[in-house]
mmCIF file with all atom_site columns, C-alpha atoms in Angstrom:
data_model
loop_
_atom_site.group_PDB
_atom_site.id
_atom_site.type_symbol
_atom_site.label_atom_id
_atom_site.label_alt_id
_atom_site.label_comp_id
_atom_site.label_asym_id
_atom_site.label_entity_id
_atom_site.label_seq_id
_atom_site.pdbx_PDB_ins_code
_atom_site.Cartn_x
_atom_site.Cartn_y
_atom_site.Cartn_z
_atom_site.occupancy
_atom_site.B_iso_or_equiv
_atom_site.pdbx_formal_charge
_atom_site.auth_seq_id
_atom_site.auth_comp_id
_atom_site.auth_asym_id
_atom_site.auth_atom_id
_atom_site.pdbx_PDB_model_num
ATOM 1   C CA . MET L 1 1   ? -5.928  4.069   -9.391 1.00 82.00 ? 288 MET L CA 1
ATOM 2   C CA . LYS L 1 2   ? -7.832  2.842   -6.315 1.00 91.00 ? 289 LYS L CA 1
ATOM 3   C CA . ARG L 1 3   ? -7.546  -0.732  -7.569 1.00 95.00 ? 290 ARG L CA 1
ATOM 4   C CA . LEU L 1 4   ? -3.766  -0.420  -8.024 1.00 96.00 ? 291 LEU L CA 1
ATOM 5   C CA . GLU L 1 5   ? -3.487  1.035   -4.530 1.00 94.00 ? 292 GLU L CA 1
ATOM 6   C CA . ARG L 1 6   ? -5.466  -1.854  -3.052 1.00 95.00 ? 293 ARG L CA 1
ATOM 7   C CA . ILE L 1 7   ? -3.313  -4.371  -4.916 1.00 96.00 ? 294 ILE L CA 1
ATOM 8   C CA . PHE L 1 8   ? -0.151  -2.617  -3.676 1.00 97.00 ? 295 PHE L CA 1
ATOM 9   C CA . VAL L 1 9   ? -1.358  -2.547  -0.054 1.00 96.00 ? 296 VAL L CA 1
ATOM 10  C CA . THR L 1 10  ? -2.519  -6.167  -0.241 1.00 97.00 ? 297 THR L CA 1
ATOM 11  C CA . LEU L 1 11  ? 0.804   -7.364  -1.682 1.00 98.00 ? 298 LEU L CA 1
ATOM 12  C CA . ASN L 1 12  ? 2.741   -5.385  0.928  1.00 97.00 ? 299 ASN L CA 1
ATOM 13  C CA . GLY L 1 13  ? 0.610   -6.885  3.690  1.00 97.00 ? 300 GLY L CA 1
ATOM 14  C CA . TRP L 1 14  ? 1.014   -10.419 2.373  1.00 98.00 ? 301 TRP L CA 1
ATOM 15  C CA . ALA L 1 15  ? 4.787   -9.978  2.106  1.00 98.00 ? 302 ALA L CA 1
ATOM 16  C CA . VAL L 1 16  ? 4.952   -8.940  5.770  1.00 98.00 ? 303 VAL L CA 1
ATOM 17  C CA . LEU L 1 17  ? 2.635   -11.789 6.756  1.00 98.00 ? 304 LEU L CA 1
ATOM 18  C CA . LEU L 1 18  ? 4.752   -14.354 4.870  1.00 98.00 ? 305 LEU L CA 1
ATOM 19  C CA . MET L 1 19  ? 7.914   -13.076 6.537  1.00 98.00 ? 306 MET L CA 1
ATOM 20  C CA . LEU L 1 20  ? 6.240   -13.385 9.924  1.00 98.00 ? 307 LEU L CA 1
ATOM 21  C CA . ALA L 1 21  ? 5.085   -16.922 9.111  1.00 98.00 ? 308 ALA L CA 1
ATOM 22  C CA . ALA L 1 22  ? 8.567   -17.922 7.935  1.00 98.00 ? 309 ALA L CA 1
ATOM 23  C CA . MET L 1 23  ? 10.144  -16.465 11.051 1.00 98.00 ? 310 MET L CA 1
ATOM 24  C CA . THR L 1 24  ? 7.628   -18.288 13.254 1.00 98.00 ? 311 THR L CA 1
ATOM 25  C CA . LEU L 1 25  ? 8.235   -21.604 11.487 1.00 98.00 ? 312 LEU L CA 1
ATOM 26  C CA . ILE L 1 26  ? 12.010  -21.265 11.674 1.00 98.00 ? 313 ILE L CA 1
ATOM 27  C CA . VAL L 1 27  ? 12.059  -20.354 15.353 1.00 97.00 ? 314 VAL L CA 1
ATOM 28  C CA . GLY L 1 28  ? 9.447   -23.002 16.184 1.00 97.00 ? 315 GLY L CA 1
ATOM 29  C CA . ALA L 1 29  ? 11.370  -25.692 14.317 1.00 97.00 ? 316 ALA L CA 1
ATOM 30  C CA . ASN L 1 30  ? 14.588  -24.658 16.038 1.00 97.00 ? 317 ASN L CA 1
ATOM 31  C CA . ILE L 1 31  ? 13.002  -24.859 19.497 1.00 97.00 ? 318 ILE L CA 1
ATOM 32  C CA . THR L 1 32  ? 11.415  -28.213 18.704 1.00 97.00 ? 319 THR L CA 1
ATOM 33  C CA . LEU L 1 33  ? 14.679  -29.660 17.398 1.00 97.00 ? 320 LEU L CA 1
ATOM 34  C CA . ARG L 1 34  ? 16.598  -28.318 20.376 1.00 96.00 ? 321 ARG L CA 1
ATOM 35  C CA . TYR L 1 35  ? 14.323  -30.071 22.872 1.00 96.00 ? 322 TYR L CA 1
ATOM 36  C CA . LEU L 1 36  ? 13.745  -33.270 20.919 1.00 96.00 ? 323 LEU L CA 1
ATOM 37  C CA . THR L 1 37  ? 17.261  -33.893 19.603 1.00 96.00 ? 324 THR L CA 1
ATOM 38  C CA . SER L 1 38  ? 19.491  -31.609 21.724 1.00 95.00 ? 325 SER L CA 1
ATOM 39  C CA . HIS L 1 39  ? 20.665  -30.017 18.469 1.00 95.00 ? 326 HIS L CA 1
ATOM 40  C CA . SER L 1 40  ? 19.533  -26.765 16.940 1.00 94.00 ? 327 SER L CA 1
ATOM 41  C CA . LEU L 1 41  ? 19.715  -25.247 13.490 1.00 96.00 ? 328 LEU L CA 1
ATOM 42  C CA . PRO L 1 42  ? 22.883  -23.122 13.370 1.00 95.00 ? 329 PRO L CA 1
ATOM 43  C CA . TRP L 1 43  ? 21.299  -20.609 11.010 1.00 97.00 ? 330 TRP L CA 1
ATOM 44  C CA . ALA L 1 44  ? 17.853  -20.218 12.640 1.00 97.00 ? 331 ALA L CA 1
ATOM 45  C CA . ASP L 1 45  ? 18.607  -17.239 14.887 1.00 96.00 ? 332 ASP L CA 1
ATOM 46  C CA . GLU L 1 46  ? 20.310  -15.389 12.071 1.00 97.00 ? 333 GLU L CA 1
ATOM 47  C CA . ALA L 1 47  ? 17.473  -16.061 9.628  1.00 98.00 ? 334 ALA L CA 1
ATOM 48  C CA . ALA L 1 48  ? 14.881  -14.929 12.186 1.00 98.00 ? 335 ALA L CA 1
ATOM 49  C CA . ARG L 1 49  ? 16.853  -11.751 12.873 1.00 98.00 ? 336 ARG L CA 1
ATOM 50  C CA . TYR L 1 50  ? 17.068  -10.841 9.188  1.00 98.00 ? 337 TYR L CA 1
ATOM 51  C CA . LEU L 1 51  ? 13.399  -11.631 8.620  1.00 98.00 ? 338 LEU L CA 1
ATOM 52  C CA . MET L 1 52  ? 12.565  -9.318  11.535 1.00 98.00 ? 339 MET L CA 1
ATOM 53  C CA . ILE L 1 53  ? 14.631  -6.540  9.943  1.00 98.00 ? 340 ILE L CA 1
ATOM 54  C CA . TRP L 1 54  ? 12.837  -7.000  6.621  1.00 98.00 ? 341 TRP L CA 1
ATOM 55  C CA . MET L 1 55  ? 9.435   -7.144  8.341  1.00 98.00 ? 342 MET L CA 1
ATOM 56  C CA . THR L 1 56  ? 10.107  -3.917  10.219 1.00 98.00 ? 343 THR L CA 1
ATOM 57  C CA . PHE L 1 57  ? 11.151  -1.935  7.172  1.00 98.00 ? 344 PHE L CA 1
ATOM 58  C CA . SER L 1 58  ? 8.507   -3.478  4.890  1.00 98.00 ? 345 SER L CA 1
ATOM 59  C CA . GLY L 1 59  ? 5.657   -2.979  7.338  1.00 97.00 ? 346 GLY L CA 1
ATOM 60  C CA . ALA L 1 60  ? 6.455   0.619   8.316  1.00 97.00 ? 347 ALA L CA 1
ATOM 61  C CA . GLY L 1 61  ? 4.531   1.994   5.332  1.00 96.00 ? 348 GLY L CA 1
ATOM 62  C CA . LEU L 1 62  ? 1.440   -0.006  6.229  1.00 96.00 ? 349 LEU L CA 1
ATOM 63  C CA . VAL L 1 63  ? 1.560   1.447   9.733  1.00 96.00 ? 350 VAL L CA 1
ATOM 64  C CA . LEU L 1 64  ? 2.138   4.970   8.353  1.00 95.00 ? 351 LEU L CA 1
ATOM 65  C CA . ARG L 1 65  ? -0.937  4.851   6.142  1.00 92.00 ? 352 ARG L CA 1
ATOM 66  C CA . ILE L 1 66  ? -3.263  4.107   9.075  1.00 91.00 ? 353 ILE L CA 1
ATOM 67  C CA . GLY L 1 67  ? -1.670  6.655   11.434 1.00 90.00 ? 354 GLY L CA 1
ATOM 68  C CA . GLY L 1 68  ? -0.053  4.060   13.663 1.00 90.00 ? 355 GLY L CA 1
ATOM 69  C CA . HIS L 1 69  ? 3.255   5.823   14.267 1.00 89.00 ? 356 HIS L CA 1
ATOM 70  C CA . VAL L 1 70  ? 3.651   7.868   17.419 1.00 85.00 ? 357 VAL L CA 1
ATOM 71  C CA . ALA L 1 71  ? 2.939   11.586  17.036 1.00 85.00 ? 358 ALA L CA 1
ATOM 72  C CA . ILE L 1 72  ? 2.437   14.572  19.292 1.00 84.00 ? 359 ILE L CA 1
ATOM 73  C CA . THR L 1 73  ? -0.361  16.807  18.036 1.00 87.00 ? 360 THR L CA 1
ATOM 74  C CA . ASN L 1 74  ? -0.435  19.720  20.495 1.00 90.00 ? 361 ASN L CA 1
ATOM 75  C CA . LEU L 1 75  ? 0.787   22.268  17.930 1.00 91.00 ? 362 LEU L CA 1
ATOM 76  C CA . GLN L 1 76  ? -1.499  20.992  15.189 1.00 90.00 ? 363 GLN L CA 1
ATOM 77  C CA . ASP L 1 77  ? -4.521  21.043  17.495 1.00 90.00 ? 364 ASP L CA 1
ATOM 78  C CA . ALA L 1 78  ? -3.796  24.636  18.561 1.00 94.00 ? 365 ALA L CA 1
ATOM 79  C CA . LEU L 1 79  ? -3.718  25.961  14.977 1.00 93.00 ? 366 LEU L CA 1
ATOM 80  C CA . PRO L 1 80  ? -6.685  27.090  12.874 1.00 94.00 ? 367 PRO L CA 1
ATOM 81  C CA . ASP L 1 81  ? -7.728  24.892  9.916  1.00 94.00 ? 368 ASP L CA 1
ATOM 82  C CA . LEU L 1 82  ? -5.440  26.593  7.384  1.00 95.00 ? 369 LEU L CA 1
ATOM 83  C CA . GLY L 1 83  ? -2.503  26.408  9.806  1.00 94.00 ? 370 GLY L CA 1
ATOM 84  C CA . GLN L 1 84  ? -3.170  22.704  10.365 1.00 93.00 ? 371 GLN L CA 1
ATOM 85  C CA . LYS L 1 85  ? -3.165  22.050  6.608  1.00 95.00 ? 372 LYS L CA 1
ATOM 86  C CA . LEU L 1 86  ? 0.068   23.996  6.142  1.00 96.00 ? 373 LEU L CA 1
ATOM 87  C CA . LEU L 1 87  ? 1.712   22.158  9.032  1.00 95.00 ? 374 LEU L CA 1
ATOM 88  C CA . ARG L 1 88  ? 0.604   18.764  7.707  1.00 95.00 ? 375 ARG L CA 1
ATOM 89  C CA . GLY L 1 89  ? 1.849   19.743  4.235  1.00 96.00 ? 376 GLY L CA 1
ATOM 90  C CA . ALA L 1 90  ? 5.232   20.725  5.672  1.00 96.00 ? 377 ALA L CA 1
ATOM 91  C CA . LEU L 1 91  ? 5.382   17.464  7.610  1.00 95.00 ? 378 LEU L CA 1
ATOM 92  C CA . VAL L 1 92  ? 4.613   15.418  4.493  1.00 96.00 ? 379 VAL L CA 1
ATOM 93  C CA . LEU L 1 93  ? 7.269   17.311  2.532  1.00 98.00 ? 380 LEU L CA 1
ATOM 94  C CA . GLY L 1 94  ? 9.794   16.855  5.352  1.00 97.00 ? 381 GLY L CA 1
ATOM 95  C CA . LEU L 1 95  ? 9.019   13.134  5.563  1.00 97.00 ? 382 LEU L CA 1
ATOM 96  C CA . LEU L 1 96  ? 9.387   12.716  1.802  1.00 98.00 ? 383 LEU L CA 1
ATOM 97  C CA . ILE L 1 97  ? 12.782  14.420  1.889  1.00 98.00 ? 384 ILE L CA 1
ATOM 98  C CA . PHE L 1 98  ? 13.899  12.320  4.859  1.00 98.00 ? 385 PHE L CA 1
ATOM 99  C CA . PHE L 1 99  ? 12.640  9.063   3.329  1.00 98.00 ? 386 PHE L CA 1
ATOM 100 C CA . GLY L 1 100 ? 14.375  9.895   0.028  1.00 98.00 ? 387 GLY L CA 1
ATOM 101 C CA . PHE L 1 101 ? 17.612  10.609  1.884  1.00 98.00 ? 388 PHE L CA 1
ATOM 102 C CA . MET L 1 102 ? 17.327  7.294   3.717  1.00 98.00 ? 389 MET L CA 1
ATOM 103 C CA . VAL L 1 103 ? 16.805  5.440   0.414  1.00 98.00 ? 390 VAL L CA 1
ATOM 104 C CA . HIS L 1 104 ? 20.008  7.037   -0.854 1.00 98.00 ? 391 HIS L CA 1
ATOM 105 C CA . VAL L 1 105 ? 21.962  6.233   2.323  1.00 98.00 ? 392 VAL L CA 1
ATOM 106 C CA . GLY L 1 106 ? 20.533  2.701   2.405  1.00 97.00 ? 393 GLY L CA 1
ATOM 107 C CA . ILE L 1 107 ? 21.634  2.004   -1.166 1.00 98.00 ? 394 ILE L CA 1
ATOM 108 C CA . GLN L 1 108 ? 25.137  3.266   -0.418 1.00 97.00 ? 395 GLN L CA 1
ATOM 109 C CA . TYR L 1 109 ? 25.393  1.189   2.744  1.00 96.00 ? 396 TYR L CA 1
ATOM 110 C CA . ALA L 1 110 ? 24.050  -1.956  1.075  1.00 96.00 ? 397 ALA L CA 1
ATOM 111 C CA . GLN L 1 111 ? 26.563  -1.551  -1.745 1.00 96.00 ? 398 GLN L CA 1
ATOM 112 C CA . ARG L 1 112 ? 29.417  -1.220  0.741  1.00 96.00 ? 399 ARG L CA 1
ATOM 113 C CA . MET L 1 113 ? 28.357  -4.450  2.440  1.00 94.00 ? 400 MET L CA 1
ATOM 114 C CA . GLN L 1 114 ? 27.855  -6.530  -0.710 1.00 94.00 ? 401 GLN L CA 1
ATOM 115 C CA . TYR L 1 115 ? 31.122  -8.444  -0.371 1.00 95.00 ? 402 TYR L CA 1
ATOM 116 C CA . GLN L 1 116 ? 30.723  -9.388  3.296  1.00 97.00 ? 403 GLN L CA 1
ATOM 117 C CA . VAL L 1 117 ? 28.693  -12.471 4.113  1.00 97.00 ? 404 VAL L CA 1
ATOM 118 C CA . THR L 1 118 ? 26.603  -13.406 7.121  1.00 96.00 ? 405 THR L CA 1
ATOM 119 C CA . PRO L 1 119 ? 28.234  -15.872 9.531  1.00 96.00 ? 406 PRO L CA 1
ATOM 120 C CA . ALA L 1 120 ? 25.752  -18.765 9.420  1.00 96.00 ? 407 ALA L CA 1
ATOM 121 C CA . LEU L 1 121 ? 23.802  -18.386 6.180  1.00 96.00 ? 408 LEU L CA 1
ATOM 122 C CA . ARG L 1 122 ? 26.794  -17.176 4.118  1.00 96.00 ? 409 ARG L CA 1
ATOM 123 C CA . LEU L 1 123 ? 24.404  -14.710 2.511  1.00 96.00 ? 410 LEU L CA 1
ATOM 124 C CA . PRO L 1 124 ? 25.849  -11.416 1.223  1.00 96.00 ? 411 PRO L CA 1
ATOM 125 C CA . PHE L 1 125 ? 24.967  -8.611  3.638  1.00 97.00 ? 412 PHE L CA 1
ATOM 126 C CA . LEU L 1 126 ? 23.691  -6.734  0.597  1.00 97.00 ? 413 LEU L CA 1
ATOM 127 C CA . TYR L 1 127 ? 20.441  -8.703  0.915  1.00 97.00 ? 414 TYR L CA 1
ATOM 128 C CA . VAL L 1 128 ? 20.111  -7.868  4.593  1.00 97.00 ? 415 VAL L CA 1
ATOM 129 C CA . TYR L 1 129 ? 20.849  -4.160  4.224  1.00 97.00 ? 416 TYR L CA 1
ATOM 130 C CA . ALA L 1 130 ? 18.667  -3.863  1.112  1.00 98.00 ? 417 ALA L CA 1
ATOM 131 C CA . ALA L 1 131 ? 15.738  -3.840  3.563  1.00 98.00 ? 418 ALA L CA 1
ATOM 132 C CA . MET L 1 132 ? 16.498  -0.203  4.343  1.00 98.00 ? 419 MET L CA 1
ATOM 133 C CA . PRO L 1 133 ? 16.167  1.318   0.840  1.00 98.00 ? 420 PRO L CA 1
ATOM 134 C CA . VAL L 1 134 ? 13.284  -1.018  -0.003 1.00 98.00 ? 421 VAL L CA 1
ATOM 135 C CA . GLY L 1 135 ? 11.456  -0.134  3.216  1.00 98.00 ? 422 GLY L CA 1
ATOM 136 C CA . PHE L 1 136 ? 11.944  3.603   2.815  1.00 98.00 ? 423 PHE L CA 1
ATOM 137 C CA . SER L 1 137 ? 10.853  3.374   -0.836 1.00 98.00 ? 424 SER L CA 1
ATOM 138 C CA . LEU L 1 138 ? 7.672   1.678   0.364  1.00 98.00 ? 425 LEU L CA 1
ATOM 139 C CA . LEU L 1 139 ? 7.245   4.463   2.940  1.00 98.00 ? 426 LEU L CA 1
ATOM 140 C CA . ILE L 1 140 ? 7.496   7.033   0.134  1.00 98.00 ? 427 ILE L CA 1
ATOM 141 C CA . LEU L 1 141 ? 4.841   5.234   -1.912 1.00 97.00 ? 428 LEU L CA 1
ATOM 142 C CA . HIS L 1 142 ? 2.482   4.842   1.029  1.00 97.00 ? 429 HIS L CA 1
ATOM 143 C CA . LEU L 1 143 ? 2.943   8.490   2.038  1.00 97.00 ? 430 LEU L CA 1
ATOM 144 C CA . LEU L 1 144 ? 2.271   9.705   -1.501 1.00 96.00 ? 431 LEU L CA 1
ATOM 145 C CA . LEU L 1 145 ? -0.892  7.601   -1.622 1.00 95.00 ? 432 LEU L CA 1
ATOM 146 C CA . ILE L 1 146 ? -2.273  9.107   1.599  1.00 94.00 ? 433 ILE L CA 1
ATOM 147 C CA . ALA L 1 147 ? -0.781  12.633  1.304  1.00 95.00 ? 434 ALA L CA 1
ATOM 148 C CA . ARG L 1 148 ? -3.829  14.419  -0.091 1.00 94.00 ? 435 ARG L CA 1
ATOM 149 C CA . PRO L 1 149 ? -6.403  13.302  2.490  1.00 93.00 ? 436 PRO L CA 1
ATOM 150 C CA . LEU L 1 150 ? -3.813  13.631  5.244  1.00 92.00 ? 437 LEU L CA 1
ATOM 151 C CA . ILE L 1 151 ? -2.937  17.220  4.338  1.00 93.00 ? 438 ILE L CA 1
ATOM 152 C CA . THR L 1 152 ? -6.439  18.453  3.522  1.00 92.00 ? 439 THR L CA 1
ATOM 153 C CA . ALA L 1 153 ? -8.506  16.712  6.199  1.00 87.00 ? 440 ALA L CA 1
ATOM 154 C CA . GLY L 1 154 ? -6.049  15.092  8.594  1.00 86.00 ? 441 GLY L CA 1
ATOM 155 C CA . THR L 1 155 ? -7.429  11.646  7.741  1.00 82.00 ? 442 THR L CA 1
ATOM 156 C CA . TYR L 1 156 ? -5.638  8.375   7.333  1.00 82.00 ? 443 TYR L CA 1
ATOM 157 C CA . LYS L 1 157 ? -6.658  5.351   5.316  1.00 74.00 ? 444 LYS L CA 1
ATOM 158 C CA . SER L 1 158 ? -7.540  1.908   6.507  1.00 68.00 ? 445 SER L CA 1
ATOM 159 C CA . LEU L 1 159 ? -5.469  -1.010  5.245  1.00 58.00 ? 446 LEU L CA 1
ATOM 160 C CA . ASP L 1 160 ? -8.008  -1.601  2.469  1.00 60.00 ? 447 ASP L CA 1
ATOM 161 C CA . GLY L 1 161 ? -7.485  1.946   1.146  1.00 55.00 ? 448 GLY L CA 1
ATOM 162 C CA . ASP L 1 162 ? -10.674 3.639   2.414  1.00 63.00 ? 449 ASP L CA 1
ATOM 163 C CA . ALA L 1 163 ? -10.511 6.811   4.480  1.00 61.00 ? 450 ALA L CA 1
ATOM 164 C CA . THR L 1 164 ? -10.897 6.173   8.191  1.00 58.00 ? 451 THR L CA 1
ATOM 165 C CA . GLY L 1 165 ? -12.197 9.599   9.071  1.00 54.00 ? 452 GLY L CA 1
ATOM 166 C CA . THR L 1 166 ? -10.406 12.196  11.105 1.00 51.00 ? 453 THR L CA 1
ATOM 167 C CA . ALA L 1 167 ? -7.709  10.456  13.064 1.00 47.00 ? 454 ALA L CA 1
ATOM 168 C CA . GLN L 1 168 ? -5.096  11.863  15.338 1.00 48.00 ? 455 GLN L CA 1
ATOM 169 C CA . PRO L 1 169 ? -1.655  11.077  13.927 1.00 46.00 ? 456 PRO L CA 1
ATOM 170 C CA . GLY L 1 170 ? -0.083  8.291   15.901 1.00 46.00 ? 457 GLY L CA 1
ATOM 171 C CA . GLY L 1 171 ? -0.963  6.637   19.109 1.00 45.00 ? 458 GLY L CA 1
ATOM 172 C CA . ALA L 1 172 ? 0.440   9.161   21.599 1.00 43.00 ? 459 ALA L CA 1
ATOM 173 C CA . ASN L 1 173 ? -1.333  12.467  21.619 1.00 41.00 ? 460 ASN L CA 1
ATOM 174 C CA . GLY L 1 174 ? 0.090   14.975  23.953 1.00 39.00 ? 461 GLY L CA 1
#
């Protein structure tokens, strides 16, 4: 199971990295062409925007698994150990319900947009809006993979799948 998790995390990371590289190349080529030839690629801004959307949704699970999202931990810190575990369990359950709802809403929205096309690329908006259900599905998988150590010990995992020790959820503790 650990090996499958590492493969999943690695593939997710590489997908985000490739999207970032593609976006960088497209924007860089567009800037270069604009200054060298006074012409730009008409589709470059649109492609970069959609790659950014896909990167954001695809990378959110990677950030979740290492505790990188913002959280306020005053209540959790004030509770005894059992209370902290129950609170973290409720938070995981609430997140799973919310992420599942967003997958459902994302699928509906993507289906509604399947016949409209983007202005420059002429790509069906279905492919743009599919980032939402795909991203939230990845969030569900990442959360399920870290749920046990998160609930029981309040620990997150590093990107390679190992526990990072007790970490405060998120970057903003208040």
